[in-house]
Short mmCIF file of C-alpha atoms in Angstrom, two decimals:
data_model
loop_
_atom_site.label_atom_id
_atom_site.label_comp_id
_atom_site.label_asym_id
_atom_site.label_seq_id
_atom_site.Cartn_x
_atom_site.Cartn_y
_atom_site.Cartn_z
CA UNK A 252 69.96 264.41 -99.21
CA UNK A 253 67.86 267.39 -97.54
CA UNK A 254 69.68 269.22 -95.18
CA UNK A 255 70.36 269.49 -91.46
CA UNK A 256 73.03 270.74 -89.18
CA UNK A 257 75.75 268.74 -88.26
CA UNK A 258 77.51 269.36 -84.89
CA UNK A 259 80.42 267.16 -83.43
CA UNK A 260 80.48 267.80 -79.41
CA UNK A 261 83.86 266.36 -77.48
CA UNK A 262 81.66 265.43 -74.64
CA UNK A 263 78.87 263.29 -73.18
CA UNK A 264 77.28 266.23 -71.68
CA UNK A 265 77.77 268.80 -74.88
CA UNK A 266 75.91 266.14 -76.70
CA UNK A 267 73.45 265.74 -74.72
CA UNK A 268 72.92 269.23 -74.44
CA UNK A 269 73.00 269.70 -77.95
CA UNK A 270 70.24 267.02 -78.30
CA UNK A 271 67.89 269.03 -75.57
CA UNK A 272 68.27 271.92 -78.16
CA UNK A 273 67.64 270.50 -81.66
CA UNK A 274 63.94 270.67 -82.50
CA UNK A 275 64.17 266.62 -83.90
CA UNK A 276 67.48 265.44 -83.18
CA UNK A 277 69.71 262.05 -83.61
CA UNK A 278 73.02 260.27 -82.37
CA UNK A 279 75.09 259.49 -85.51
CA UNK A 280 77.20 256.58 -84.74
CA UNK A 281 78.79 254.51 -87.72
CA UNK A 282 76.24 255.96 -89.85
CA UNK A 283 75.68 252.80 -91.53
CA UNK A 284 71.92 252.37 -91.31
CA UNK A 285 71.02 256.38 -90.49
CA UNK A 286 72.65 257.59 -93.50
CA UNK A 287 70.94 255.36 -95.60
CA UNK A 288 67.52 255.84 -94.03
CA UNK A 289 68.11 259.91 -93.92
CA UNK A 290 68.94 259.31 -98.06
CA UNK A 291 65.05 257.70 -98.22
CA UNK A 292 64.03 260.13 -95.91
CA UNK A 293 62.54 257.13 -93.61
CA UNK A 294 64.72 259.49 -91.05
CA UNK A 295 64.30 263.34 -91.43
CA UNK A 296 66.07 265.05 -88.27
CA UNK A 297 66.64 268.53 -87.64
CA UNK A 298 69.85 268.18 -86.08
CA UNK A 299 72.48 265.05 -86.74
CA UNK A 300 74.71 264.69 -83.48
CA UNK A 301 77.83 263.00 -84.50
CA UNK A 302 79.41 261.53 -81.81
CA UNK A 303 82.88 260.29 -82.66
CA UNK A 304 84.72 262.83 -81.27
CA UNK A 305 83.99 261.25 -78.15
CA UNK A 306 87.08 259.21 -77.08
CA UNK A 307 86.13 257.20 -74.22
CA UNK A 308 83.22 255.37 -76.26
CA UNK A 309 85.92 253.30 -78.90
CA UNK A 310 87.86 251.37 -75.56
CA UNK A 311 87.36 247.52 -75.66
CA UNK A 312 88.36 245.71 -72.01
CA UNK A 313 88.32 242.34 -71.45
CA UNK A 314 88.80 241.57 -68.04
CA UNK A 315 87.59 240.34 -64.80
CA UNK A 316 85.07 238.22 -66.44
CA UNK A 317 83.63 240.67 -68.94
CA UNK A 318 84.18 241.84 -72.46
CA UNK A 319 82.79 245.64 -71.84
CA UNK A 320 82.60 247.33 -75.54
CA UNK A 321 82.78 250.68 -75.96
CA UNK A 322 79.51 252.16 -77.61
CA UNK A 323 81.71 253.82 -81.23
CA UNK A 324 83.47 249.96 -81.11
CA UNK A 325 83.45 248.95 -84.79
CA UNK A 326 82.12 245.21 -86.15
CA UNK A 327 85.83 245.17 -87.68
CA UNK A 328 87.53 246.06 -84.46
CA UNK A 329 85.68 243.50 -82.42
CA UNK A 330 86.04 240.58 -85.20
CA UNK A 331 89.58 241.73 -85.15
CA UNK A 332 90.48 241.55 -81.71
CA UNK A 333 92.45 238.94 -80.48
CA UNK A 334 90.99 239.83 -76.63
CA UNK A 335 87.26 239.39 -77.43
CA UNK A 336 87.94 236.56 -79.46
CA UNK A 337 89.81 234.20 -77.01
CA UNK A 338 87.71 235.65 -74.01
CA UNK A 339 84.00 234.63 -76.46
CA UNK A 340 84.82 233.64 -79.61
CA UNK A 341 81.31 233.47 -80.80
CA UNK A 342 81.10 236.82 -80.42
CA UNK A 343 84.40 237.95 -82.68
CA UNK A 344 82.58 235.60 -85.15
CA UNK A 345 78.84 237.27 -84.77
CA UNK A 346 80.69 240.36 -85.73
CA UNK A 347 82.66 239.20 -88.54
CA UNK A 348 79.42 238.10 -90.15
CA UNK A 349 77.62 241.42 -89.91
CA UNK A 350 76.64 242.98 -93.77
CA UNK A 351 80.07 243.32 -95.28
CA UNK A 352 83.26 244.51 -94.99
CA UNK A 353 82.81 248.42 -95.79
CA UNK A 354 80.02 248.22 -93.24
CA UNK A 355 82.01 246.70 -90.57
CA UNK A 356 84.79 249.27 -90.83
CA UNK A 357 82.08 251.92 -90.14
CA UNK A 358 78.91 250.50 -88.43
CA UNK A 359 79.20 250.74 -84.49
CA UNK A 360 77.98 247.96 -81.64
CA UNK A 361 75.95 251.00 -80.37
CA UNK A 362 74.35 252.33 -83.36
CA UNK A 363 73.20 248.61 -83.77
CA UNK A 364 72.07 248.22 -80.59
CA UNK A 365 70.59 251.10 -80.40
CA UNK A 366 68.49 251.04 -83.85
CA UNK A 367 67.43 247.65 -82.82
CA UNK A 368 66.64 246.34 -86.66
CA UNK A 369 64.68 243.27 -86.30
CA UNK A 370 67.28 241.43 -88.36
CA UNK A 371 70.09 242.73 -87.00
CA UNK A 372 72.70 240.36 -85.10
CA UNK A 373 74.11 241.68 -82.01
CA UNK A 374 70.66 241.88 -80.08
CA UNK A 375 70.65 237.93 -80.43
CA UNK A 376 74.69 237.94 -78.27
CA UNK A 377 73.27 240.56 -75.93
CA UNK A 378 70.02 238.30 -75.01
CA UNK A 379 72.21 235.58 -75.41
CA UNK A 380 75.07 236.18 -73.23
CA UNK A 381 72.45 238.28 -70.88
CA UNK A 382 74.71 241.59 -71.62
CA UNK A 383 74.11 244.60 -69.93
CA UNK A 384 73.72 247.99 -72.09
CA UNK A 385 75.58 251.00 -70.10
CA UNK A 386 74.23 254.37 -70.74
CA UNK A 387 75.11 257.72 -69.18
CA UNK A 388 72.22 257.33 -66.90
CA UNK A 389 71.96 253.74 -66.23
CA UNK A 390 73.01 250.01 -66.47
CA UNK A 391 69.94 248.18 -68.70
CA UNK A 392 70.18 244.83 -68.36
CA UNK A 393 69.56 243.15 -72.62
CA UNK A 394 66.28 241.09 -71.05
CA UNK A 395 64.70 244.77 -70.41
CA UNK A 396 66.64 246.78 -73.12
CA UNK A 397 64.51 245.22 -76.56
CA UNK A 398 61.48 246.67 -76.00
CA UNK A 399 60.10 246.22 -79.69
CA UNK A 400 60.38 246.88 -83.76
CA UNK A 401 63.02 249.50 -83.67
CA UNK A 402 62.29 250.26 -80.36
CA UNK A 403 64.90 250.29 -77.15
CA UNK A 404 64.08 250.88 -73.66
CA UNK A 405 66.10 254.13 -73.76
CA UNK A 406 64.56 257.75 -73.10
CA UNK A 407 65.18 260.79 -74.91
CA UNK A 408 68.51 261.89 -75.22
CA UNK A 409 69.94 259.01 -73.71
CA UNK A 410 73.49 257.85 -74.49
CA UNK A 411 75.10 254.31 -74.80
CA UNK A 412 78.30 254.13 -73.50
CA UNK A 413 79.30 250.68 -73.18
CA UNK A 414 78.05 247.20 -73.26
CA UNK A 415 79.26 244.61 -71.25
CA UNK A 416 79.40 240.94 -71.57
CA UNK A 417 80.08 238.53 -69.38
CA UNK A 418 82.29 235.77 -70.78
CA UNK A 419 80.01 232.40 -70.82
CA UNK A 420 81.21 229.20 -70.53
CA UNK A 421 80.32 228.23 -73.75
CA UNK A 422 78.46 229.97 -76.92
CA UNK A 423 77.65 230.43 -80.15
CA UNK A 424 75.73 231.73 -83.20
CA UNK A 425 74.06 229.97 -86.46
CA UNK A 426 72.52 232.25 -89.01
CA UNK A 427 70.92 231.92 -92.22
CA UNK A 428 71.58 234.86 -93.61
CA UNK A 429 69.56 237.15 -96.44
CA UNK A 430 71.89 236.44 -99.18
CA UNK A 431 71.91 239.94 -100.34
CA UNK A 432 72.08 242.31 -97.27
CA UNK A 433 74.14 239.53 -95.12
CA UNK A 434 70.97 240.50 -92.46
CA UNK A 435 70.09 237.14 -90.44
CA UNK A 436 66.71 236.18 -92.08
CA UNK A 437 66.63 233.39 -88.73
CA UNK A 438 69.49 233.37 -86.18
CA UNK A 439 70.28 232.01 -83.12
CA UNK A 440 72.61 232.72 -80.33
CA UNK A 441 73.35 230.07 -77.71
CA UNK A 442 75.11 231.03 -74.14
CA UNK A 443 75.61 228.62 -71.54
CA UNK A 444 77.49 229.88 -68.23
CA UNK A 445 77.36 228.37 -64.41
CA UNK A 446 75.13 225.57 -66.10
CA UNK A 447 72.09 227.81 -67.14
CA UNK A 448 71.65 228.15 -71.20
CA UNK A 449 70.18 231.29 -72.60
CA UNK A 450 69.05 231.19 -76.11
CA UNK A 451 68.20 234.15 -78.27
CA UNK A 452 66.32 234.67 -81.74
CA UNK A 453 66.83 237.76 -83.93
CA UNK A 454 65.37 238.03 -87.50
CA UNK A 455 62.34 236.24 -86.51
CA UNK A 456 60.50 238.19 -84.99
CA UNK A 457 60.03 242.15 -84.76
CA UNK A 458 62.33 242.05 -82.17
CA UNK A 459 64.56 239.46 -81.13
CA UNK A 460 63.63 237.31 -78.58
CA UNK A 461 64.71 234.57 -76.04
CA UNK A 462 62.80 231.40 -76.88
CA UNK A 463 61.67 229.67 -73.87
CA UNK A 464 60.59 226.40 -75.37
CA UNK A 465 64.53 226.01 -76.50
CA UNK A 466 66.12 227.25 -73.26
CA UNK A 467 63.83 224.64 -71.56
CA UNK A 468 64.98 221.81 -73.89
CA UNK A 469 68.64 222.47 -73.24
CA UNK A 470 68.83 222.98 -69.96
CA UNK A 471 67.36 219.54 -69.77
CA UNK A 472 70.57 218.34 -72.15
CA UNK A 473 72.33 220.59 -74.18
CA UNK A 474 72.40 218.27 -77.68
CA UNK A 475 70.83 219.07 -80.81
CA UNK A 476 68.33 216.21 -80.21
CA UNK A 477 66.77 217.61 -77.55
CA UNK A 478 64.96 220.18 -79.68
CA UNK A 479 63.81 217.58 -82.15
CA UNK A 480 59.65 217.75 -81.75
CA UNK A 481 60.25 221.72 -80.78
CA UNK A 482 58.26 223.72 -82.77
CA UNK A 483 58.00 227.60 -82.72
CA UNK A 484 54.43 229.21 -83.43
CA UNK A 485 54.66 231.29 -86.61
CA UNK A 486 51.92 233.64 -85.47
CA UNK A 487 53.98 236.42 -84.26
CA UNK A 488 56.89 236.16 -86.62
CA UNK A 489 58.38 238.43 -89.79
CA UNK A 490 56.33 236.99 -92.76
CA UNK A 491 57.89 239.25 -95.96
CA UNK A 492 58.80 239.09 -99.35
CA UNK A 493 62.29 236.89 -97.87
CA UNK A 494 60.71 234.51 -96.04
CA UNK A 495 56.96 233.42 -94.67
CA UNK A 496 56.24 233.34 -91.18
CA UNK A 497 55.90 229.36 -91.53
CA UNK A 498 59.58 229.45 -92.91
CA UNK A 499 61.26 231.81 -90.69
CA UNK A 500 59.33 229.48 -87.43
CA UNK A 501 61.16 226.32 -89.09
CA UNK A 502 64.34 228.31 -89.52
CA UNK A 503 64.25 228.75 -85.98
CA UNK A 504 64.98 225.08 -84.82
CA UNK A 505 67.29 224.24 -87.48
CA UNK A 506 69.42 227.80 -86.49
CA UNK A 507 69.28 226.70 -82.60
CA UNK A 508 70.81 222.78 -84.04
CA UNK A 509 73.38 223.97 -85.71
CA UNK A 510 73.95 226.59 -82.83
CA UNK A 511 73.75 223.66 -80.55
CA UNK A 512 76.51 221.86 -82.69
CA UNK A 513 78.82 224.48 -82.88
CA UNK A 514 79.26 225.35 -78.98
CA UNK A 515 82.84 224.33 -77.99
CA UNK A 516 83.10 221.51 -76.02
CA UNK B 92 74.69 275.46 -93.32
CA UNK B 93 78.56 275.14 -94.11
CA UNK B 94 81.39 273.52 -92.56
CA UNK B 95 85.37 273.70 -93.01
CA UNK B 96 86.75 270.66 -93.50
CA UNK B 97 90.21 269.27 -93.76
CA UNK B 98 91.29 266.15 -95.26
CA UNK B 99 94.06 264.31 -96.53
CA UNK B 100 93.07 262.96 -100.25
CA UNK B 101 95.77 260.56 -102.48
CA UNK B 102 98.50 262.35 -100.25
CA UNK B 103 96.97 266.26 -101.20
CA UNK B 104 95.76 268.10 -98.39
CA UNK B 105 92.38 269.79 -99.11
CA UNK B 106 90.46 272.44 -97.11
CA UNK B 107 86.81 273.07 -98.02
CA UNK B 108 83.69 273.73 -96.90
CA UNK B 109 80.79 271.75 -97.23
CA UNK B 110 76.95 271.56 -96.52
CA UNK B 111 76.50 268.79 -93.79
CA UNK B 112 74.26 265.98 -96.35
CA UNK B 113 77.07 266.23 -99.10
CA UNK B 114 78.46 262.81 -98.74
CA UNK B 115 82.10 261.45 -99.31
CA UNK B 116 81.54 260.55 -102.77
CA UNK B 117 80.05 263.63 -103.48
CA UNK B 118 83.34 265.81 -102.41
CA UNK B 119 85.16 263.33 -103.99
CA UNK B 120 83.25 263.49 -107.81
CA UNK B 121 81.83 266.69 -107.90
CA UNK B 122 83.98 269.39 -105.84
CA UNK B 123 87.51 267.45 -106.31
CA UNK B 124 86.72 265.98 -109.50
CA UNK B 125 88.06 262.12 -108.83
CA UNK B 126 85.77 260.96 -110.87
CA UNK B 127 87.13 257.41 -110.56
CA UNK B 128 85.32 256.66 -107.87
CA UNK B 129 81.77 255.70 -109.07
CA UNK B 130 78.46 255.50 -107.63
CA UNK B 131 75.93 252.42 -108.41
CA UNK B 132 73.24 252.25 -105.86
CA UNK B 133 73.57 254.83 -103.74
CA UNK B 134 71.95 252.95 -100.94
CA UNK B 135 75.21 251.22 -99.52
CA UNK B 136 74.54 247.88 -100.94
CA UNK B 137 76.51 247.50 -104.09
CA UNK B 138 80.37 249.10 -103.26
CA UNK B 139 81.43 250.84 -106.61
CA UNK B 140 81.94 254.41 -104.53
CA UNK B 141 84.38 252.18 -102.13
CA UNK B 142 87.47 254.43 -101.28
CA UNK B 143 89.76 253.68 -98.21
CA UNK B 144 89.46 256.03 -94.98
CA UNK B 145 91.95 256.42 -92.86
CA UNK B 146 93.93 252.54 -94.92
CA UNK B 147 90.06 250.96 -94.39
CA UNK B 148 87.66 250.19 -96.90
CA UNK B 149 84.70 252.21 -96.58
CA UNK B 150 81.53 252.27 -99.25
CA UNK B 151 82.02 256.52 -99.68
CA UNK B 152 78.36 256.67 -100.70
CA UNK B 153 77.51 256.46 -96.71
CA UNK B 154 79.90 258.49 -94.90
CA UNK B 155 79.08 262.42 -94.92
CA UNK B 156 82.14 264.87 -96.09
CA UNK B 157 81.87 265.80 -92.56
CA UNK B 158 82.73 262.62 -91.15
CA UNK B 159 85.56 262.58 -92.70
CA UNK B 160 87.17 266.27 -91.10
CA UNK B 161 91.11 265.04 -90.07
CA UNK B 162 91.26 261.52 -91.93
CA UNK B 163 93.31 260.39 -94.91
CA UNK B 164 91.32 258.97 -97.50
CA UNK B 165 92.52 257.25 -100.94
CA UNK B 166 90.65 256.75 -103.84
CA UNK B 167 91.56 254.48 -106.92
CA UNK B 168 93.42 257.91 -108.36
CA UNK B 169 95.97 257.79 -105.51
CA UNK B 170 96.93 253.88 -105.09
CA UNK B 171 99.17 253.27 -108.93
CA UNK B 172 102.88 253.33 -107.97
CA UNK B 173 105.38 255.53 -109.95
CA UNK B 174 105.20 254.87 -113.18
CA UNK B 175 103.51 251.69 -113.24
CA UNK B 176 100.17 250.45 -111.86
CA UNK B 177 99.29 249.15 -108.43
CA UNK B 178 99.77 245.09 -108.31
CA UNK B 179 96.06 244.77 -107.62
CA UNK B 180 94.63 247.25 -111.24
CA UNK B 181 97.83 244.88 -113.02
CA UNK B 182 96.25 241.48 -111.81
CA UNK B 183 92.77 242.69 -112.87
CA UNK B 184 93.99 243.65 -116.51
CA UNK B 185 95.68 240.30 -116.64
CA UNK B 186 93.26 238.11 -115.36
CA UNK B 187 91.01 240.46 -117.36
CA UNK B 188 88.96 240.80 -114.10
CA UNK B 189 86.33 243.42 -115.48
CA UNK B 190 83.76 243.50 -118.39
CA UNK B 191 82.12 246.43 -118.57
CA UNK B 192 84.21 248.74 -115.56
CA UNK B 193 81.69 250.00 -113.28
CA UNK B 194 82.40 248.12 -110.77
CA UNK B 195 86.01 247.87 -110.79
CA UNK B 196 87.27 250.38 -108.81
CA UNK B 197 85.19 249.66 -105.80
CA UNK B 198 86.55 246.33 -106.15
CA UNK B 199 89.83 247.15 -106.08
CA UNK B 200 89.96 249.03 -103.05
CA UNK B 201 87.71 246.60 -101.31
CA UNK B 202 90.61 244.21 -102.17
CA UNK B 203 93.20 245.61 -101.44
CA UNK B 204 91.94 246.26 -97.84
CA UNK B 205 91.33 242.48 -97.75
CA UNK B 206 94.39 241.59 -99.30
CA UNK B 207 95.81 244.04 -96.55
CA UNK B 208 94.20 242.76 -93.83
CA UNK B 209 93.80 238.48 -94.32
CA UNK B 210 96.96 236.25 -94.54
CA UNK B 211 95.40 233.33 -96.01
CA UNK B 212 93.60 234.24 -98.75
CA UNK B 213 91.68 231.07 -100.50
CA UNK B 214 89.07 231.43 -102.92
CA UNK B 215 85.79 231.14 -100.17
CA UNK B 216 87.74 234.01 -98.60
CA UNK B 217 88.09 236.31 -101.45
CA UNK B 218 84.53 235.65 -102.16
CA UNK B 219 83.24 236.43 -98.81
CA UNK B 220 85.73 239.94 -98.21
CA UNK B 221 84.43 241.25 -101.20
CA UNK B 222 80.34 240.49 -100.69
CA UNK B 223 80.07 244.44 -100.42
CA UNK B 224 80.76 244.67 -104.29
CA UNK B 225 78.64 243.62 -106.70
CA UNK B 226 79.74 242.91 -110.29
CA UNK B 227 76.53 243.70 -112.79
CA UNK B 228 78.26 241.93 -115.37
CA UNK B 229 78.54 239.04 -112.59
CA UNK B 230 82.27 238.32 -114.01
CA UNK B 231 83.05 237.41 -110.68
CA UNK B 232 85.40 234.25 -111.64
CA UNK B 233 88.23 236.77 -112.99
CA UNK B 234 87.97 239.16 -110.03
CA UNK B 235 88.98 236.07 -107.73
CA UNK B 236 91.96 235.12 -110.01
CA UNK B 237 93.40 238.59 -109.89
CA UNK B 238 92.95 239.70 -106.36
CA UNK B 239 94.52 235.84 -105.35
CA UNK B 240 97.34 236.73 -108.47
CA UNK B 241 97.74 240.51 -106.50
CA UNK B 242 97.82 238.58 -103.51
CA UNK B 243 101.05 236.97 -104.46
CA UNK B 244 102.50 240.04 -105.18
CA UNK B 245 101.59 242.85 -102.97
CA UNK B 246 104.41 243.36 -100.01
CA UNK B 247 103.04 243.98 -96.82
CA UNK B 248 100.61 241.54 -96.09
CA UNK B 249 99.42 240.27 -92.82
CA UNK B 250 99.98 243.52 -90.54
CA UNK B 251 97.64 242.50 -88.31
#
């Protein structure tokens, strides 16, 4: 790998300070997609800002009607977690299905939130369960936080701190996974709470999105039958060497069925 | 740029310093010499650099030296009991769970984190804990056998 410097700040504030000083700086959270990019050189900073040192970002609360996880919160912890898990079990699942099992006892919910990879899986329960994405600036609510491919609503510098969820009635997530990289080629994430159903794509699209067409259908009924005659455009979706656009569209409805099908009753 | 660096490593502690982009694996082959611990891909996909940080599996390949400052890390060198070898490498010679070796020792430390860390242990399980490694040889029908024959045997399941 090329080199950089590497600093470690105890603080919110020395990081941030530390980022207004590097000439092309970056957060390093699990390290599980930066380090990989940084080894292709798809990332080149200056300056890598670790911040793990940073106690206050690992808690995970459940109470009072949300499941607020800290920003350095591992996949592991939260598929491990007897709290999140009874509070939104879909969610404990989500994360137990994220790449593999060395990446999950490394890779953060902020670093994933934050890098926003089209395929990745936790933008689909943040859309889903209409999360909200704490900074140290700000509370983004996950409708205004997935602004694009790769791309977050968060400025320069910016720090996650926390995201919240509230717990839904009912949820849950269906995805076909890449078989190799464990990355959702198509998945959906269903939340229904006080009677209104939110319903979010990832892997798709280049960024994951809530599908209007299928929140429509359920709110009419929530049954997989209601979405039979839904069909979702292809024009705007990933078309790759994994899957065509036509494929990944079709993957959509199937993904929301089985989603449907698996809420709790 | 250099950074000191202190780390537990099969039970020795080591100072050293290090440039920030050396990664795990590389202070683990090439400055401590634990060669046993091998690297495939280098691109976090395949598991043979898989060492345990701070009792967790972790693919070493994609976590810098420097993330590591203050954690224990074992690597295949540092898991054989006294005299003898650990449960897990004695199911894999028995169940002759390796052809050609590359893999192996990212396996076993990816299994005995799952073996660890998962009570009930059926084949679909063992299957899906260890999707980070990947066999070249694809022999995985052994590797099941002897992490579910280790299974039997290793004390101190469950913890969690």
């Amino acid at each position: 790998m090329y080199s950089f410097n590497y600093s470690k700040p105890d603080t919110i504030e020395a990081a941030r300070e530390m980022m207004r000083s590097a000439e092309d700086g970056i957060y390093l959270a699990g390290g599980q997609t930066l380090i990989p990019a940084m080894k292709q050189r798809l990332s080149a900073p200056t300056d890598v800002i670790d911040l793990s040192s940073i106690g206050e970002l690992t808690d995970i609360d459940v109470s009072d009607g949300r499941v607020r996880l800290g920003a350095l919160v591992k996949h592991a912890d939260v598929a491990g977690s007897d709290a999140v898990r009874s509070a939104i079990p879909a969610l404990a699942d989500l994360a137990a299905g994220i790449g593999d099992a060395q990446v999950r006892n490394r890779g953060t919910i902020g670093g994933s939130v934050a890098n926003n990879d089209p395929a990745a899986d936790y933008p689909a329960a943040l859309l889903g369960l209409g999360a909200s994405v704490h900074t140290d600036q700000r509370q983004i609510p996950a409708d205004d936080f997935f602004v694009g491919l790769f791309e977050t609503a968060l400025e320069e510098g910016e720090i996650i701190t926390q995201v919240a969820f509230p717990v839904p009635d009912r949820a849950a997530y269906a995805k076909f996974p890449n078989p190799a990289s464990r990355y959702a080629t198509v998945g959906v994430f269903i939340g229904v709470r006080d009677g209104v159903t939110r319903v979010a794509v990832t892997g798709a699209a280049p960024c994951a999105f809530r599908s209007a067409e299928i929140e429509a259908a359920l709110n009419a009924e929530i049954s997989a039958r209601s979405l039979d005659g839904i069909t979702i455009g292809a024009d705007d979706l990933n078309n790759d060497i994994h899957a065509s656009a036509e494929y990944r569209a079709h993957l959509v409805t199937v993904m929301a069925k089985r989603a449907v099908t698996a809420l709790p009753k | 740029m250099s950074i000191d660096i202190t780390l537990t490593v099969n039970g020795r502690e080591i100072n050293t310093e290090v440039s920030p982009e050396t990664t795990l694996v590389q202070l683990l082959r090439e400055h401590l010499l634990l060669t046993g611990t091998h690297v495939g891909c280098d691109t976090s996909q395949c598991g043979a650099c898989t060492v345990h940080l701070d009792g967790r599996a972790v693919k070493s390949c994609t976590v810098l030296a420097v993330q590591a400052d203050g954690s224990e890390v074992t690597t295949i060198e540092g898991i054989a009991v006294a005299g003898g070898l650990h449960p897990m490498q004695a199911a894999f010679h028995q169940c002759h769970g390796l052809q050609c070796g590359f893999c192996t020792a990212g396996m076993i430390m990816s299994a005995i984190d799952l073996v660890t860390r998962e009570d009930d242990l059926d084949e679909a399980t063992i299957r899906k804990g260890l999707a980070g490694n990947i066999c070249r040889c694809t022999g995985y029908h052994n590797i099941v056998k002897a992490v579910q024959m280790a299974a039997g045997q290793m004390e101190g399941r469950g913890h969690e």
